[in-house]
Coordinates of C-alpha atoms in Angstrom, one line a residue:
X507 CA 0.0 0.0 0.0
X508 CA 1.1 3.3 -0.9
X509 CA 2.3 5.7 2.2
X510 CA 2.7 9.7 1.7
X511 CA 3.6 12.4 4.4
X512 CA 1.1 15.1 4.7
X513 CA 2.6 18.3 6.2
X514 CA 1.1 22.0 7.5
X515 CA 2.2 24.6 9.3
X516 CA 1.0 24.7 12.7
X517 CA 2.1 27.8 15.1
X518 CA -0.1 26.2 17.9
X519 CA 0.9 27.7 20.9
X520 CA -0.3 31.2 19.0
X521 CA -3.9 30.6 19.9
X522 CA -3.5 32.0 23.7
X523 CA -3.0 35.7 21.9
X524 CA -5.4 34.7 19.1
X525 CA -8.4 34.0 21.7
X526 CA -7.4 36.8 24.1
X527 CA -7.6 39.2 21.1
X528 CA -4.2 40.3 22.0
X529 CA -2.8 41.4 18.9
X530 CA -0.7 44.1 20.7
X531 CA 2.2 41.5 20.3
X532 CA 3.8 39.4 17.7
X533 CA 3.4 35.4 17.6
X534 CA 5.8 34.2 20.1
X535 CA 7.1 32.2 17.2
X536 CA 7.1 33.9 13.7
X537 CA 5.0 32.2 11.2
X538 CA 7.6 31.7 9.1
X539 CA 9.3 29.6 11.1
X540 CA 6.5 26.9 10.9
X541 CA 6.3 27.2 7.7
X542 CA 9.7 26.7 7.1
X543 CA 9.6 23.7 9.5
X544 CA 6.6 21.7 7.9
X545 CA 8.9 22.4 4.5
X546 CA 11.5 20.8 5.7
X547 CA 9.4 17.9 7.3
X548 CA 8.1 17.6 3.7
X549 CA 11.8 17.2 2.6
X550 CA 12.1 14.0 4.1
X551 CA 9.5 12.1 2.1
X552 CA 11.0 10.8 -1.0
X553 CA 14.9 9.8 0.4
X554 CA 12.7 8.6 3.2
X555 CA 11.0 6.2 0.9
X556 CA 7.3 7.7 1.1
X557 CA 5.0 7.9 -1.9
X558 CA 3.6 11.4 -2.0
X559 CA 3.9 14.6 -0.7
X560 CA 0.4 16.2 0.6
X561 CA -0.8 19.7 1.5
X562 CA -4.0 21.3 3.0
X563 CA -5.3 24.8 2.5
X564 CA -6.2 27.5 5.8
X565 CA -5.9 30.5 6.2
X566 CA -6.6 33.3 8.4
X567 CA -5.6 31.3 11.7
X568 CA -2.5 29.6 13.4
X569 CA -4.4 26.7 12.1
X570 CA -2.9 24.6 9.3
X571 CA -1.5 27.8 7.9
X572 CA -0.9 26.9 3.4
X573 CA -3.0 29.4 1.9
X574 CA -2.5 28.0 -1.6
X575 CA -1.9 23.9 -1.6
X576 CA -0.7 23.9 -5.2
X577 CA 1.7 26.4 -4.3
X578 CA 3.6 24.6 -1.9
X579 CA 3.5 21.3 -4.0
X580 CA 5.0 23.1 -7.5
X581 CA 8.0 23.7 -4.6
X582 CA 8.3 20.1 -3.9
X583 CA 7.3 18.9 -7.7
X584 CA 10.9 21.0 -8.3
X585 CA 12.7 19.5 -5.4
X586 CA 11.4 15.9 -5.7
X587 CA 11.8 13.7 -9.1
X588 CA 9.9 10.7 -7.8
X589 CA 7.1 11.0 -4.9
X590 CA 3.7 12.1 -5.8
X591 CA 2.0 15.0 -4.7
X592 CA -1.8 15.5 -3.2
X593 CA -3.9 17.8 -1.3
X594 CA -6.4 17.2 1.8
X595 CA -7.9 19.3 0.4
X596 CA -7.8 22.5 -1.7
X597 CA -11.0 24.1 -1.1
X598 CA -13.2 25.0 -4.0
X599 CA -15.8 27.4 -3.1
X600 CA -12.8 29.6 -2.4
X601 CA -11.1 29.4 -6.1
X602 CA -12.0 30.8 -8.8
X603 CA -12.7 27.7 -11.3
X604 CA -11.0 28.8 -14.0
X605 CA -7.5 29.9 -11.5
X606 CA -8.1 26.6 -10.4
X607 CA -8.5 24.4 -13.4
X608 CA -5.3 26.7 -15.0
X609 CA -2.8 25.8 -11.6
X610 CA -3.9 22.2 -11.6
X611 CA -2.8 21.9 -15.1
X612 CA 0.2 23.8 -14.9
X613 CA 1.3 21.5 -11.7
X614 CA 0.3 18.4 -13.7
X615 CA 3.0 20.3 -16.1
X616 CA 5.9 20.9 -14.3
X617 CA 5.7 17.7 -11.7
X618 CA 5.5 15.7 -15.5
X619 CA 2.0 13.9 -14.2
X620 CA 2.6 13.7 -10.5
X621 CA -0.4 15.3 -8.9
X622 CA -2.3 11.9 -8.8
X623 CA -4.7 12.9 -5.9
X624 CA -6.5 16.1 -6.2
X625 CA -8.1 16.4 -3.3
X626 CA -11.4 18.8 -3.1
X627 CA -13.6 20.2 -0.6
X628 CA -16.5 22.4 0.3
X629 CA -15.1 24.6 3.5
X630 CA -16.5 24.7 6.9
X631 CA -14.8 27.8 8.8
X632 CA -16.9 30.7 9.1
X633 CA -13.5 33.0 9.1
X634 CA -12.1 31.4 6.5
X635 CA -15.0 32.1 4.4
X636 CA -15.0 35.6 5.7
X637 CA -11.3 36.1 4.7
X638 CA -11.8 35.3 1.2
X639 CA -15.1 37.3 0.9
X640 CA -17.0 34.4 -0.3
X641 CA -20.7 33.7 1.1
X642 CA -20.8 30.6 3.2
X643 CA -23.7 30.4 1.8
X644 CA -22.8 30.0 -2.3
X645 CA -21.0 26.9 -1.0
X646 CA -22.4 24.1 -2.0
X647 CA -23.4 25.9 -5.6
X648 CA -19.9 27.1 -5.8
X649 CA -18.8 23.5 -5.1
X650 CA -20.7 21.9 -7.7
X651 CA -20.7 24.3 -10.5
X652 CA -16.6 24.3 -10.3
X653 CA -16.9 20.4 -10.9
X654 CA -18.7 20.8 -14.0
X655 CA -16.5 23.2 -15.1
X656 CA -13.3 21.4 -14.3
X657 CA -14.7 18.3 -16.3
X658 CA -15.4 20.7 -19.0
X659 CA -11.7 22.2 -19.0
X660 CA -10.2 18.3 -18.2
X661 CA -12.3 17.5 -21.2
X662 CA -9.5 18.9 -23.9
X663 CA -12.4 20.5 -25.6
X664 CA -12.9 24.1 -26.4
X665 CA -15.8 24.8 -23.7
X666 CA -18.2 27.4 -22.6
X667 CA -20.5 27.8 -19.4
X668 CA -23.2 29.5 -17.7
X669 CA -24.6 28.7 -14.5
X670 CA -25.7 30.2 -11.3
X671 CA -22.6 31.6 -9.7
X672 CA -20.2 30.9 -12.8
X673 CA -20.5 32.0 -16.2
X674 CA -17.4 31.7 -18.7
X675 CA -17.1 32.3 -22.7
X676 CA -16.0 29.9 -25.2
X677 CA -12.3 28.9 -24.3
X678 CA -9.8 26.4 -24.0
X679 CA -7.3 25.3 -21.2
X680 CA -4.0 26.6 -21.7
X681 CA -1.6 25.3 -21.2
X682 CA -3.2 22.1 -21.9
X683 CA -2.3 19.6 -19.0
X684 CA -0.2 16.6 -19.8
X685 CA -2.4 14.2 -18.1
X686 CA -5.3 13.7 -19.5
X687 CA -7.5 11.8 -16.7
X688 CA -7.4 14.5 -14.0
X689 CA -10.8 15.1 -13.6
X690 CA -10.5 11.1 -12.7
X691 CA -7.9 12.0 -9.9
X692 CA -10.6 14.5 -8.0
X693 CA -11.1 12.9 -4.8
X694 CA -14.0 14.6 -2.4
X695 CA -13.6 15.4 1.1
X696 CA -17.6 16.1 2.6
X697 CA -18.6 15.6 6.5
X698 CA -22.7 15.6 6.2
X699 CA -24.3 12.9 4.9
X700 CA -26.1 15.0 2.2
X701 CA -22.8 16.1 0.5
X702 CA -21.4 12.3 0.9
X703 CA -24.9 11.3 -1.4
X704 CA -24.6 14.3 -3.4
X705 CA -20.7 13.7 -4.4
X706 CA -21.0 10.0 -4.5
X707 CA -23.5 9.9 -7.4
X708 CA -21.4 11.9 -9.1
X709 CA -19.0 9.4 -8.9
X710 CA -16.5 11.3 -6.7
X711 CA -14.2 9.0 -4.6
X712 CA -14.2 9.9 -0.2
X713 CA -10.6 11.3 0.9
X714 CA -11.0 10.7 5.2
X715 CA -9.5 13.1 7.3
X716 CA -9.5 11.9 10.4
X717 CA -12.7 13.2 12.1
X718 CA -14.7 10.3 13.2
X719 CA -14.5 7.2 14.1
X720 CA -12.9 4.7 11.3
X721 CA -15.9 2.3 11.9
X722 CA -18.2 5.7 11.0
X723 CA -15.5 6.4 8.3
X724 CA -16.0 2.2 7.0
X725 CA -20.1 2.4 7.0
X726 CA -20.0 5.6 5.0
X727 CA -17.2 3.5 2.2
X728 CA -20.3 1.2 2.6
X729 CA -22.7 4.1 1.8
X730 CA -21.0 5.6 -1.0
X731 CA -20.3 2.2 -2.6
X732 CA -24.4 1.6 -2.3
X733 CA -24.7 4.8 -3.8
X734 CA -22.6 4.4 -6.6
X735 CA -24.3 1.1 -7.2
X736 CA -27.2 2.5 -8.3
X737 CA -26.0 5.2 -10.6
X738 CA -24.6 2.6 -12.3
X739 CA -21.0 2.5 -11.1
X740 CA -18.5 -0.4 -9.5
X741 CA -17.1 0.2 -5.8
X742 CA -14.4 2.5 -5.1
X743 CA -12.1 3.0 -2.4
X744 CA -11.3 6.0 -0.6
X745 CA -7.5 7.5 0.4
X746 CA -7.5 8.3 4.1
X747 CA -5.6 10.7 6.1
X748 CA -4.4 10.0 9.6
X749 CA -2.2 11.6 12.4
X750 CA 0.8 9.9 13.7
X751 CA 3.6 9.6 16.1
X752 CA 6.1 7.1 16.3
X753 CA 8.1 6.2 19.1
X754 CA 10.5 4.1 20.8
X755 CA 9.0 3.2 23.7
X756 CA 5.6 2.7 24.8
X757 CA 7.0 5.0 28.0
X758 CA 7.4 8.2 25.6
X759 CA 3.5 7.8 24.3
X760 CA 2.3 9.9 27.5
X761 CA 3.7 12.8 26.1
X762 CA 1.3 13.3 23.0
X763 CA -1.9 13.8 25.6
X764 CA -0.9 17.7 25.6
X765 CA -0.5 17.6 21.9
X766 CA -3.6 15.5 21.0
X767 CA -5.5 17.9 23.1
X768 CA -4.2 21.1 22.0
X769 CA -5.0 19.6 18.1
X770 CA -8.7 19.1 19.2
X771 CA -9.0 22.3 20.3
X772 CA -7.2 23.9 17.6
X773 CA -9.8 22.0 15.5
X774 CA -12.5 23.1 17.4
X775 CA -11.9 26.8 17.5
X776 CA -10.3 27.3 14.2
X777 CA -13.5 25.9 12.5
X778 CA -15.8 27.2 15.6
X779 CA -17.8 23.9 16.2
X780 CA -17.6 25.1 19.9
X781 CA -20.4 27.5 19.0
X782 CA -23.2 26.3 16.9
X783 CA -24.5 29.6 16.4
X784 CA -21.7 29.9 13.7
X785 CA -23.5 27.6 11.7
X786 CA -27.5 28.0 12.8
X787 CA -29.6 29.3 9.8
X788 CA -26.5 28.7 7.3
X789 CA -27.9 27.1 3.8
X790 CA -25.7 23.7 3.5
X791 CA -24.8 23.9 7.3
X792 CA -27.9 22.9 8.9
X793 CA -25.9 19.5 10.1
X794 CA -22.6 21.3 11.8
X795 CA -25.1 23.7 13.8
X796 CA -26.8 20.4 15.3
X797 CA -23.5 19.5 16.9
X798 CA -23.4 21.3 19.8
X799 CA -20.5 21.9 21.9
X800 CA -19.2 23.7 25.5
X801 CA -17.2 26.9 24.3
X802 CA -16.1 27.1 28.0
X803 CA -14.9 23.7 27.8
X804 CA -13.1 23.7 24.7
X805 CA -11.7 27.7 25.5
X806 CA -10.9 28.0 28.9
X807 CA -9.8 24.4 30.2
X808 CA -6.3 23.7 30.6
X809 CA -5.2 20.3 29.8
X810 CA -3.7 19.4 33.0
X811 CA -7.6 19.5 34.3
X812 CA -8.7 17.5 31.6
X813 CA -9.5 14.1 33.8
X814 CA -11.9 12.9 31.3
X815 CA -12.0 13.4 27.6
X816 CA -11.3 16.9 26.4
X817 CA -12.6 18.9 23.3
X818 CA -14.1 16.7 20.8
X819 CA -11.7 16.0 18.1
X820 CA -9.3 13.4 16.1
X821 CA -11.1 10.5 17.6
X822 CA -8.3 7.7 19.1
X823 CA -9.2 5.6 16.2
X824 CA -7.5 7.2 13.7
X825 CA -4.4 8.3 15.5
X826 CA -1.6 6.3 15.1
X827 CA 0.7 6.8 18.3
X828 CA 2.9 4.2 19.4
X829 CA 5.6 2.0 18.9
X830 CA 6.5 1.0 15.5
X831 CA 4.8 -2.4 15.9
X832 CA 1.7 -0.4 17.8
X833 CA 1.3 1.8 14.9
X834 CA 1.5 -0.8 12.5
X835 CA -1.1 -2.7 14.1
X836 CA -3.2 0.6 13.9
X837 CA -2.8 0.9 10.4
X838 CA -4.0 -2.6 9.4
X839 CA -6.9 -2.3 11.5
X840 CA -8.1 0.9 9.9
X841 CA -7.7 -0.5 6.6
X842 CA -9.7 -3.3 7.6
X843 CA -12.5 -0.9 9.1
X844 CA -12.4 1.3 5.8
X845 CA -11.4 -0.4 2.9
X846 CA -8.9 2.7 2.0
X847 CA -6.3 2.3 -0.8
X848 CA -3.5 4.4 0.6
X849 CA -2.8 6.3 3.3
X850 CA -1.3 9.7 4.0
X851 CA 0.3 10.2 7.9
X852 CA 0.0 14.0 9.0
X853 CA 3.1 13.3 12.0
X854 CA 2.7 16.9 13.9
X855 CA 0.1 18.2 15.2
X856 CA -1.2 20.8 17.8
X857 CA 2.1 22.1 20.2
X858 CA 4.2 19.0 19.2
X859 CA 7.9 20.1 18.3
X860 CA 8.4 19.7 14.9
X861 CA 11.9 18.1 15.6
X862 CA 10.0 15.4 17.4
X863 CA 7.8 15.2 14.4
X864 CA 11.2 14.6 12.7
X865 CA 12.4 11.9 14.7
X866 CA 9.1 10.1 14.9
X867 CA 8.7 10.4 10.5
X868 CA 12.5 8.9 10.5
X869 CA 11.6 6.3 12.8
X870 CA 8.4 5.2 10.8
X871 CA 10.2 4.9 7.9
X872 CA 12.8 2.9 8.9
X873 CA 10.7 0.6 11.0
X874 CA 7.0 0.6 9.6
X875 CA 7.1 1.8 6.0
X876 CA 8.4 -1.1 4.5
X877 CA 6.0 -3.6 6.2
X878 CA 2.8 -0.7 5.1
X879 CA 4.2 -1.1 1.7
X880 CA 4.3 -4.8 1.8
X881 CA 0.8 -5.1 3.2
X882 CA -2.4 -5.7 0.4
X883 CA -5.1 -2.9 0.8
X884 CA -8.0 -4.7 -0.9
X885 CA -11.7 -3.9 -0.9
X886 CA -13.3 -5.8 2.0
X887 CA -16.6 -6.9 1.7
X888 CA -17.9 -5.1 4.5
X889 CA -17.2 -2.0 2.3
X890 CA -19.5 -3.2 -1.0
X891 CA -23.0 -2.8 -1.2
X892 CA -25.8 -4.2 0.8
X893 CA -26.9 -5.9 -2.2
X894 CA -23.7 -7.3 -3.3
X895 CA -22.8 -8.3 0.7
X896 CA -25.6 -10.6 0.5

């Protein structure tokens, strides 16, 4: 099974003067300093021996912190010859379609064919919408109509369109991409069960980032595949992402609690599911506002008081923390649970060091990688339609 290292710059411990509205000051640690270190964590991936390269897209917070994912990966198509490269995910309603059809193409260029997973989403933040002026609103429209439009401009046809957000004039796609299936490569990242329906008859394949538990994650690979099934089309399965840390001992595990926590709540706020009034009344939100959740909780506690639980979050399932033969039991059992093809490992997250994020990628390569790569990721029956399970 294919293994990449996904990678985003975190400046974490920033969110004490972010909350406080303290802006008075400077980050503690410049920005550019996590950027530079999630670069250099995405350095290790192809003499390391991984398959890809992957990037999300934030902005506006210390969260996650790659305002343009095909950005940072034309840097890595020019410093790598081998790995391919993905994003989890580059998110649509905030491109315009056209920009976005045009960069896609002109990394498919200059990587010579290497962007094999382009991964797509809708959005959730209410600030990130906010900072790119785009109604939350549109998103769903915006979503859909730029799929029709990039499988126009994949298409290698002169095309035209007019829809409700989008309208465009006879044209072409220059410069014409080298590939010429990568409307085929679109994988779909949705967390409602109407926009898991909605892309799956489409015949959009899931990309998992891991939000919920890999059982939930396995049922819905059941759901899409049912889905599919009756629009005509075979079973798929997805690409999943999920956070890891590798270690020597079982002894050194008790140091990711802080770190786990701190990404839970850097989840919670950056996205503000810790109000649901953020999303009450929000045309394509209705689900996200049913989830309520404790601001104070998620805010104000401080991990040391956090007997029990803490902000919901990465859910234990998909976070692979251990020793090397820990996290390789991990792994197999999520495949088994969701039926994914390959994996991408995010290995920092919230206040960890990036040198420990270092140390633990190093030690997962040398020690888990190989046995990952040697192990089949096939299509369990669990995953296939009802009818065809019976």
């Amino acid at each position: 099974m294919k293994v990449n290292l996904g990678t985003g710059a975190q400046n974490s411990h920033d969110w004490e003067r972010v909350l406080a509205g303290d802006f008075s000051t400077p980050p503690a640690t410049p920005d550019y300093k996590c950027v530079q270190a999630a670069l250099a964590l995405g350095d290790l991936a192809e003499p390391l021996g991984f398959d890809g390269i992957w990037f999300p897209e934030h902005h506006g917070t210390p969260y996650g912190m790659t305002p343009n994912p095909i950005q940072a990966l034309t840097y890595f198509a020019g410093r790598t010859e081998r790995v391919s490269l993905g994003t989890f995910v580059a998110v649509v309603p905030w491109w315009n379609p056209i920009r976005l059809a045009t960069q896609i193409a002109y990394l498919d260029i200059v990587s010579n064919g290497r962007y094999t997973t382009i991964g797509l989403g809708r959005g959730v933040s209410k600030g990130e919408f906010a900072a790119v002026g785009v109604p939350r609103e549109e998103s769903r429209d915006r979503f859909n109509e730029t799929l029709d439009i990039l499988k126009l401009a994949f298409s290698g046809e002169r095309f035209s369109y007019d829809g409700k957000i989008f309208s465009f004039p006879e044209m072409s796609l220059r410069p014409e991409p080298i590939s010429t299936d990568l409307f085929d490569r679109i994988y779909s990242s949705s967390s409602t069960a109407e926009s898991l329906e909605i892309l799956s008859r489409r015949g959009m394949v899931p990309l998992f980032v891991g939000n919920k538990p890999i059982t939930d994650a396995g049922e819905e690979v059941r759901k899409v595949n049912t889905f599919r099934a009756e629009e005509g089309l075979g079973p798929c399965q997805p690409k999943n992402v999920m956070f890891m840390y590798c270690v020597g001992s079982e002894d050194e595990v008790a140091e990711t609690e802080e770190w786990i926590w701190t990404a839970n709540r850097d989840v919670n706020v950056h996205y503000g599911f810790a109000d649901a009034s953020n999303f009450k009344g929000v045309k394509g939100y209705e689900a996200y506002a049913a989830r309520e959740a404790s601001a104070t909780a998620v805010l104000a506690s401080e991990v040391g008081n956090q007997k029990k639980g803490g902000p919901p979050g990465y859910h234990a399932s998909n976070l692979l923390i251990g020793t090397p033969d820990t996290v390789f039991e991990k792994l197999k059992a999520a495949q088994e649970a969701c039926s994914f093809c390959e994996v991408t490992i995010v290995p920092q997250f919230g206040t960890m060091p990036y040198e420990k994020a270092m140390e633990s990628t190093k030690l997962f390569a040398a020690e888990v990688l190989p046995a990952v790569h040697d192990m089949p990721a096939p299509l369990h029956p669990a995953a296939l339609p009802e009818k065809v399970n019976a």
